Short mmCIF file of N, CA and C in Angstrom, two decimals:
data_model
loop_
_atom_site.label_atom_id
_atom_site.label_comp_id
_atom_site.label_asym_id
_atom_site.label_seq_id
_atom_site.Cartn_x
_atom_site.Cartn_y
_atom_site.Cartn_z
N CYS A 1 30.92 -8.78 -8.06
CA CYS A 1 30.62 -8.07 -6.59
C CYS A 1 31.20 -6.71 -6.42
N HIS A 2 30.41 -5.72 -5.65
CA HIS A 2 30.94 -4.65 -5.53
C HIS A 2 30.66 -4.59 -3.92
N ARG A 3 31.57 -3.54 -3.26
CA ARG A 3 31.52 -3.38 -1.99
C ARG A 3 30.37 -2.29 -1.73
N VAL A 4 29.76 -2.44 -0.82
CA VAL A 4 28.59 -1.49 -0.33
C VAL A 4 29.14 -0.42 0.31
N ALA A 5 29.14 0.79 -0.15
CA ALA A 5 29.65 2.01 0.44
C ALA A 5 29.07 2.44 2.00
N ALA A 6 27.95 2.39 2.12
CA ALA A 6 27.26 2.24 3.38
C ALA A 6 26.12 1.81 3.22
N ARG A 7 25.72 1.17 4.69
CA ARG A 7 24.43 0.41 4.97
C ARG A 7 23.57 1.44 4.77
N ARG A 8 22.26 0.69 3.92
CA ARG A 8 21.05 1.33 4.04
C ARG A 8 20.27 1.58 5.12
N GLN A 9 19.55 2.55 5.49
CA GLN A 9 18.81 2.59 6.80
C GLN A 9 17.53 2.04 6.48
N VAL A 10 16.85 0.78 7.28
CA VAL A 10 15.77 0.39 6.95
C VAL A 10 14.70 1.33 7.68
N PRO A 11 13.60 1.23 7.16
CA PRO A 11 12.25 2.34 7.70
C PRO A 11 12.02 1.82 8.98
N ASP A 12 11.56 2.78 9.59
CA ASP A 12 11.24 2.56 11.06
C ASP A 12 9.47 2.19 10.94
N PRO A 13 9.38 0.78 11.17
CA PRO A 13 8.18 0.39 11.41
C PRO A 13 6.97 1.08 11.78
N GLN A 14 7.13 1.84 12.89
CA GLN A 14 6.16 2.75 13.13
C GLN A 14 5.99 3.86 12.37
N GLU A 15 6.84 4.39 11.94
CA GLU A 15 6.88 5.50 10.83
C GLU A 15 6.05 5.00 9.41
N ALA A 16 6.63 3.81 9.12
CA ALA A 16 6.19 3.34 7.97
C ALA A 16 4.75 3.02 8.07
N HIS A 17 4.18 2.61 9.31
CA HIS A 17 2.59 2.28 9.56
C HIS A 17 1.90 3.53 9.16
N SER A 18 2.51 4.46 9.92
CA SER A 18 1.96 5.79 9.86
C SER A 18 1.75 6.50 8.90
N ALA A 19 2.94 6.46 8.40
CA ALA A 19 2.82 7.21 6.67
C ALA A 19 1.90 6.33 5.60
N LEU A 20 1.86 4.79 5.60
CA LEU A 20 0.88 4.00 5.05
C LEU A 20 -0.42 4.61 5.30
N ARG A 21 -1.15 4.42 6.38
CA ARG A 21 -2.28 5.03 6.71
C ARG A 21 -2.62 6.46 6.45
N HIS A 22 -1.56 7.26 6.56
CA HIS A 22 -1.59 8.76 5.91
C HIS A 22 -1.82 8.68 4.55
N ALA A 23 -1.20 7.90 3.82
CA ALA A 23 -1.24 7.82 2.30
C ALA A 23 -2.34 7.19 1.74
N VAL A 24 -3.24 6.45 2.53
CA VAL A 24 -4.45 5.68 2.26
C VAL A 24 -5.55 6.94 2.42
N LEU A 25 -5.25 7.87 3.38
CA LEU A 25 -6.35 8.81 3.50
C LEU A 25 -6.15 10.07 2.12
N GLU A 26 -4.96 10.17 2.36
CA GLU A 26 -4.60 11.40 1.12
C GLU A 26 -5.10 10.89 -0.37
N ALA A 27 -4.76 9.34 -0.61
CA ALA A 27 -5.24 9.11 -1.84
C ALA A 27 -6.91 9.09 -1.88
N ALA A 28 -7.55 8.68 -0.93
CA ALA A 28 -8.82 8.66 -0.95
C ALA A 28 -9.30 10.14 -1.41
N ASP A 29 -8.60 11.08 -0.55
CA ASP A 29 -9.27 12.34 -0.70
C ASP A 29 -8.92 12.93 -1.94
N SER A 30 -7.84 12.73 -2.56
CA SER A 30 -7.63 13.16 -3.88
C SER A 30 -8.33 12.48 -4.96
N LEU A 31 -8.58 11.59 -4.88
CA LEU A 31 -9.38 10.59 -5.91
C LEU A 31 -10.91 11.24 -5.77
N ALA A 32 -11.39 11.16 -4.40
CA ALA A 32 -12.67 11.59 -4.28
C ALA A 32 -12.99 12.93 -4.92
N ALA A 33 -11.98 14.13 -4.68
CA ALA A 33 -12.03 15.31 -5.28
C ALA A 33 -11.71 15.36 -6.91
N LEU A 34 -11.07 14.58 -7.47
CA LEU A 34 -11.17 14.28 -9.17
C LEU A 34 -12.39 13.79 -9.54
N ASP A 35 -13.04 12.79 -8.95
CA ASP A 35 -14.25 12.30 -9.31
C ASP A 35 -14.06 11.53 -10.60
N VAL A 36 -13.26 10.67 -10.59
CA VAL A 36 -12.78 9.96 -11.96
C VAL A 36 -13.07 8.41 -11.67
N ALA A 37 -14.24 8.20 -10.75
CA ALA A 37 -14.33 6.64 -10.63
C ALA A 37 -15.07 6.23 -11.97
N ARG A 38 -15.01 4.88 -11.83
CA ARG A 38 -15.75 4.22 -13.18
C ARG A 38 -16.09 2.72 -12.34
N TRP A 39 -17.38 2.17 -12.85
CA TRP A 39 -17.79 1.10 -12.10
C TRP A 39 -17.01 -0.18 -13.08
N ARG A 40 -16.32 -1.01 -12.42
CA ARG A 40 -16.02 -2.23 -13.17
C ARG A 40 -16.41 -3.34 -12.12
N PRO A 41 -17.28 -4.27 -12.50
CA PRO A 41 -17.96 -5.28 -11.68
C PRO A 41 -16.39 -6.23 -11.44
N GLU A 42 -15.71 -6.49 -12.14
CA GLU A 42 -14.71 -7.54 -11.74
C GLU A 42 -13.81 -6.80 -10.51
N VAL A 43 -13.80 -5.30 -10.62
CA VAL A 43 -12.70 -4.66 -9.60
C VAL A 43 -13.48 -4.62 -8.46
N ALA A 44 -14.87 -4.39 -8.51
CA ALA A 44 -15.51 -4.39 -7.44
C ALA A 44 -15.36 -5.84 -6.47
N ASP A 45 -15.46 -6.92 -7.01
CA ASP A 45 -15.40 -8.30 -6.71
C ASP A 45 -13.95 -8.16 -6.16
N ALA A 46 -12.79 -7.92 -6.66
CA ALA A 46 -11.55 -8.13 -6.03
C ALA A 46 -11.43 -7.34 -4.85
N LEU A 47 -12.06 -5.88 -5.00
CA LEU A 47 -11.96 -5.22 -3.92
C LEU A 47 -12.65 -5.89 -2.16
N MET A 48 -13.98 -6.44 -2.93
CA MET A 48 -14.60 -6.86 -1.80
C MET A 48 -13.57 -8.31 -1.17
N ALA A 49 -13.29 -8.90 -2.22
CA ALA A 49 -12.15 -10.18 -1.51
C ALA A 49 -11.09 -9.62 -0.61
N LEU A 50 -10.49 -8.15 -1.09
CA LEU A 50 -9.71 -7.57 -0.08
C LEU A 50 -10.04 -7.22 1.36
N ARG A 51 -11.06 -6.77 1.32
CA ARG A 51 -11.66 -6.38 2.51
C ARG A 51 -11.55 -7.43 3.77
N ARG A 52 -11.87 -8.87 3.34
CA ARG A 52 -11.67 -9.95 4.07
C ARG A 52 -10.36 -10.02 4.39
N PRO A 53 -9.63 -10.37 6.05
CA PRO A 53 -8.46 -10.61 6.18
C PRO A 53 -8.02 -11.86 5.49
N SER A 54 -6.99 -11.69 5.14
CA SER A 54 -6.53 -12.81 4.45
C SER A 54 -5.06 -13.40 5.21
N ALA A 55 -4.81 -14.70 5.14
CA ALA A 55 -3.42 -15.30 5.71
C ALA A 55 -2.28 -14.82 4.86
N VAL A 56 -1.43 -13.69 5.43
CA VAL A 56 -0.25 -13.38 4.63
C VAL A 56 0.53 -14.70 5.07
N GLN A 57 1.68 -15.01 3.97
CA GLN A 57 2.29 -16.03 4.23
C GLN A 57 3.73 -15.29 4.93
N VAL A 58 4.00 -15.57 5.94
CA VAL A 58 5.18 -15.13 6.54
C VAL A 58 6.16 -15.88 7.48
N PRO A 59 7.16 -15.55 7.41
CA PRO A 59 8.07 -16.58 8.25
C PRO A 59 7.79 -16.71 9.91
N ASP A 60 8.18 -18.12 10.27
CA ASP A 60 8.02 -18.24 11.49
C ASP A 60 8.50 -17.33 12.57
N GLY A 61 8.06 -16.90 13.71
CA GLY A 61 8.64 -15.92 14.40
C GLY A 61 7.96 -14.60 13.90
N MET A 62 7.87 -14.25 13.13
CA MET A 62 7.15 -12.87 12.79
C MET A 62 6.26 -12.27 13.63
N ARG A 63 6.31 -10.99 14.10
CA ARG A 63 5.45 -10.52 15.18
C ARG A 63 4.06 -10.00 14.61
N THR A 64 3.22 -9.84 15.39
CA THR A 64 1.85 -9.63 14.97
C THR A 64 1.89 -8.36 14.32
N GLY A 65 2.80 -7.16 14.84
CA GLY A 65 2.80 -5.64 14.43
C GLY A 65 3.36 -5.82 12.95
N SER A 66 4.11 -6.77 12.75
CA SER A 66 4.74 -6.94 11.29
C SER A 66 3.89 -7.57 10.65
N ILE A 67 3.05 -8.49 10.85
CA ILE A 67 2.07 -9.15 10.13
C ILE A 67 0.94 -8.23 9.57
N THR A 68 0.56 -7.47 10.54
CA THR A 68 -0.25 -6.16 10.38
C THR A 68 -0.07 -5.58 9.29
N LEU A 69 1.43 -5.00 9.40
CA LEU A 69 1.88 -3.88 8.67
C LEU A 69 2.04 -4.57 7.07
N ALA A 70 2.36 -5.96 7.20
CA ALA A 70 2.81 -6.30 5.94
C ALA A 70 1.10 -6.69 5.28
N SER A 71 0.30 -7.15 6.15
CA SER A 71 -0.79 -7.01 5.36
C SER A 71 -1.79 -6.24 4.90
N LEU A 72 -1.45 -4.95 5.58
CA LEU A 72 -2.21 -3.57 5.10
C LEU A 72 -1.48 -3.22 3.82
N ALA A 73 -0.12 -3.40 3.77
CA ALA A 73 0.61 -2.87 2.79
C ALA A 73 0.35 -4.01 1.41
N THR A 74 0.18 -5.11 1.63
CA THR A 74 0.02 -5.79 0.66
C THR A 74 -1.28 -5.55 0.02
N ARG A 75 -2.38 -5.56 0.84
CA ARG A 75 -3.86 -4.92 0.28
C ARG A 75 -3.53 -3.41 -0.51
N CYS A 76 -2.75 -2.54 0.19
CA CYS A 76 -2.82 -1.20 -0.32
C CYS A 76 -2.04 -1.45 -2.05
N ARG A 77 -1.05 -2.25 -2.09
CA ARG A 77 -0.35 -2.33 -3.41
C ARG A 77 -1.41 -3.03 -4.47
N ALA A 78 -2.21 -4.29 -3.87
CA ALA A 78 -3.21 -4.44 -4.62
C ALA A 78 -4.13 -3.61 -5.21
N ILE A 79 -4.62 -2.65 -4.17
CA ILE A 79 -5.66 -1.53 -4.80
C ILE A 79 -5.00 -1.01 -5.91
N VAL A 80 -3.98 -0.31 -5.61
CA VAL A 80 -3.19 0.40 -6.62
C VAL A 80 -3.00 -0.23 -8.03
N GLU A 81 -2.69 -1.62 -7.83
CA GLU A 81 -2.40 -2.28 -9.24
C GLU A 81 -3.87 -2.58 -9.86
N LEU A 82 -5.07 -2.47 -9.15
CA LEU A 82 -6.33 -2.38 -9.77
C LEU A 82 -6.50 -1.41 -10.29
N ALA A 83 -6.13 -0.13 -9.54
CA ALA A 83 -6.58 1.20 -10.10
C ALA A 83 -6.11 1.50 -11.22
N LEU A 84 -4.70 0.99 -11.38
CA LEU A 84 -4.02 1.48 -12.58
C LEU A 84 -4.01 0.60 -13.88
N VAL A 85 -5.02 -0.14 -13.96
CA VAL A 85 -5.28 -1.26 -15.21
C VAL A 85 -5.53 -0.25 -16.15
N ASP A 86 -6.30 0.93 -15.69
CA ASP A 86 -6.84 1.77 -16.74
C ASP A 86 -7.14 3.02 -16.01
N ASP A 87 -7.45 3.96 -16.96
CA ASP A 87 -7.69 5.59 -16.63
C ASP A 87 -8.70 5.91 -15.76
N GLY A 88 -9.53 4.62 -15.20
CA GLY A 88 -10.83 4.84 -14.75
C GLY A 88 -11.77 5.88 -15.36
N GLY A 89 -12.47 6.73 -14.77
CA GLY A 89 -13.40 7.49 -15.38
C GLY A 89 -12.71 8.88 -15.97
N ALA A 90 -11.58 9.06 -15.97
CA ALA A 90 -11.02 10.17 -16.52
C ALA A 90 -11.02 10.54 -17.96
N LEU A 91 -11.70 11.64 -18.31
CA LEU A 91 -11.80 11.89 -19.60
C LEU A 91 -11.00 12.71 -20.42
N SER A 92 -9.99 13.14 -19.65
CA SER A 92 -8.78 13.75 -20.37
C SER A 92 -7.30 13.16 -20.02
N ALA A 93 -6.51 13.63 -20.57
CA ALA A 93 -5.15 13.22 -20.17
C ALA A 93 -4.69 13.68 -19.01
N SER A 94 -5.24 14.94 -18.78
CA SER A 94 -4.80 15.40 -17.34
C SER A 94 -5.20 15.11 -16.44
N GLU A 95 -6.85 14.57 -16.24
CA GLU A 95 -7.28 13.81 -15.47
C GLU A 95 -6.85 12.28 -15.13
N SER A 96 -6.22 11.72 -16.20
CA SER A 96 -5.83 10.51 -16.15
C SER A 96 -4.45 10.36 -15.12
N GLU A 97 -3.78 11.79 -15.89
CA GLU A 97 -2.36 11.91 -14.93
C GLU A 97 -2.52 12.30 -13.55
N GLN A 98 -3.55 12.81 -13.11
CA GLN A 98 -3.75 13.38 -11.87
C GLN A 98 -4.12 12.27 -10.96
N ARG A 99 -5.04 11.44 -11.38
CA ARG A 99 -5.46 10.11 -10.94
C ARG A 99 -4.29 9.45 -10.58
N ARG A 100 -3.20 8.90 -11.58
CA ARG A 100 -1.99 8.38 -11.21
C ARG A 100 -1.03 9.05 -10.21
N ALA A 101 -1.05 10.25 -10.48
CA ALA A 101 -0.49 10.97 -9.44
C ALA A 101 -1.09 11.07 -8.11
N ALA A 102 -2.43 10.73 -7.96
CA ALA A 102 -2.83 10.27 -6.49
C ALA A 102 -2.54 9.00 -5.84
N LEU A 103 -2.29 7.86 -6.95
CA LEU A 103 -1.94 6.76 -6.60
C LEU A 103 -0.66 6.37 -6.07
N ILE A 104 0.25 6.82 -7.04
CA ILE A 104 1.55 6.59 -6.70
C ILE A 104 2.28 6.79 -5.33
N PRO A 105 1.86 7.90 -4.47
CA PRO A 105 2.41 8.17 -3.35
C PRO A 105 2.15 6.87 -2.39
N LEU A 106 0.82 6.21 -2.63
CA LEU A 106 0.05 5.19 -1.88
C LEU A 106 1.32 3.70 -2.20
N ASP A 107 1.22 3.62 -3.45
CA ASP A 107 1.98 2.51 -3.73
C ASP A 107 3.45 2.51 -2.94
N HIS A 108 4.07 3.64 -3.31
CA HIS A 108 5.26 3.97 -2.60
C HIS A 108 5.56 3.58 -0.98
N ALA A 109 4.07 4.11 -0.59
CA ALA A 109 4.35 4.11 1.10
C ALA A 109 3.92 2.72 1.68
N ALA A 110 3.23 1.87 0.63
CA ALA A 110 2.87 0.47 0.71
C ALA A 110 4.35 -0.39 0.53
N ARG A 111 5.31 -0.13 -0.49
CA ARG A 111 6.68 -0.88 -0.48
C ARG A 111 7.43 -0.67 0.48
N ARG A 112 7.46 0.79 1.08
CA ARG A 112 8.26 0.87 2.09
C ARG A 112 7.62 0.30 3.58
N GLY A 113 6.20 0.05 3.76
CA GLY A 113 5.67 -0.56 4.99
C GLY A 113 5.92 -2.00 4.86
N LEU A 114 6.08 -2.57 3.68
CA LEU A 114 6.65 -4.09 3.34
C LEU A 114 8.23 -3.80 3.77
N VAL A 115 8.60 -3.23 3.47
CA VAL A 115 10.04 -3.29 3.81
C VAL A 115 10.32 -3.13 5.09
N ALA A 116 9.90 -2.07 5.99
CA ALA A 116 9.95 -2.03 7.12
C ALA A 116 9.36 -3.30 8.24
N ALA A 117 8.24 -3.91 7.60
CA ALA A 117 7.87 -4.89 8.23
C ALA A 117 8.48 -6.45 8.13
N CYS A 118 9.20 -6.52 7.19
CA CYS A 118 10.17 -7.45 6.76
C CYS A 118 11.80 -7.44 7.19
N SER A 119 11.96 -5.95 7.48
CA SER A 119 13.19 -6.07 8.06
C SER A 119 13.98 -6.21 9.51
N LEU A 120 12.88 -5.94 10.37
CA LEU A 120 13.24 -5.71 11.59
C LEU A 120 12.40 -6.61 12.40
N PRO A 121 12.95 -7.34 13.61
CA PRO A 121 12.13 -8.14 14.68
C PRO A 121 11.87 -7.07 15.73
N TRP A 122 10.93 -6.08 15.50
CA TRP A 122 10.25 -5.34 16.65
C TRP A 122 9.49 -5.28 17.30
N GLY A 123 8.64 -6.51 17.57
CA GLY A 123 7.75 -6.49 18.33
C GLY A 123 6.11 -6.19 18.15
N ASP A 124 5.46 -6.37 19.27
CA ASP A 124 4.29 -6.14 18.84
C ASP A 124 3.62 -4.57 19.24
N SER A 125 4.66 -3.35 18.56
CA SER A 125 4.23 -1.91 19.32
C SER A 125 3.28 -1.74 18.24
N LEU A 126 2.78 -2.11 17.15
CA LEU A 126 2.07 -1.36 16.41
C LEU A 126 0.65 -1.22 16.96
N PRO A 127 -0.84 -0.43 16.89
CA PRO A 127 -1.76 -0.70 17.36
C PRO A 127 -2.39 -1.81 16.38
N PRO A 128 -3.42 -2.18 17.00
CA PRO A 128 -4.35 -3.43 16.36
C PRO A 128 -4.76 -2.60 15.05
N ARG A 129 -5.32 -3.43 14.17
CA ARG A 129 -6.10 -3.15 13.08
C ARG A 129 -7.55 -2.72 13.62
#
């Protein structure tokens, strides 16, 4: 066991929610500009399944705003995971790296959103989905 020098600041839920929505838009814009999409039927099916709201397993007493943020963050992480299985339609190592670079900030924002959603009992202050 080691002593913790200082307590870590947990992400602000409103800020994390806003950052996640911004990261979704940034990733979509970057990927559209790269034009490296590739059709994969199994991924299309998985993405369609993600569009349907699913029941996220949460502890009793977790507020609606936290659940909304956790659900969005979980879906974004799943999308990034599906996208990073291969290089998509990238034709060069440079395109592949640019594609990955466009997806990683979304994954980071989604992780931060999950931390924020699960760290604080902060109420229903987020806007509805």
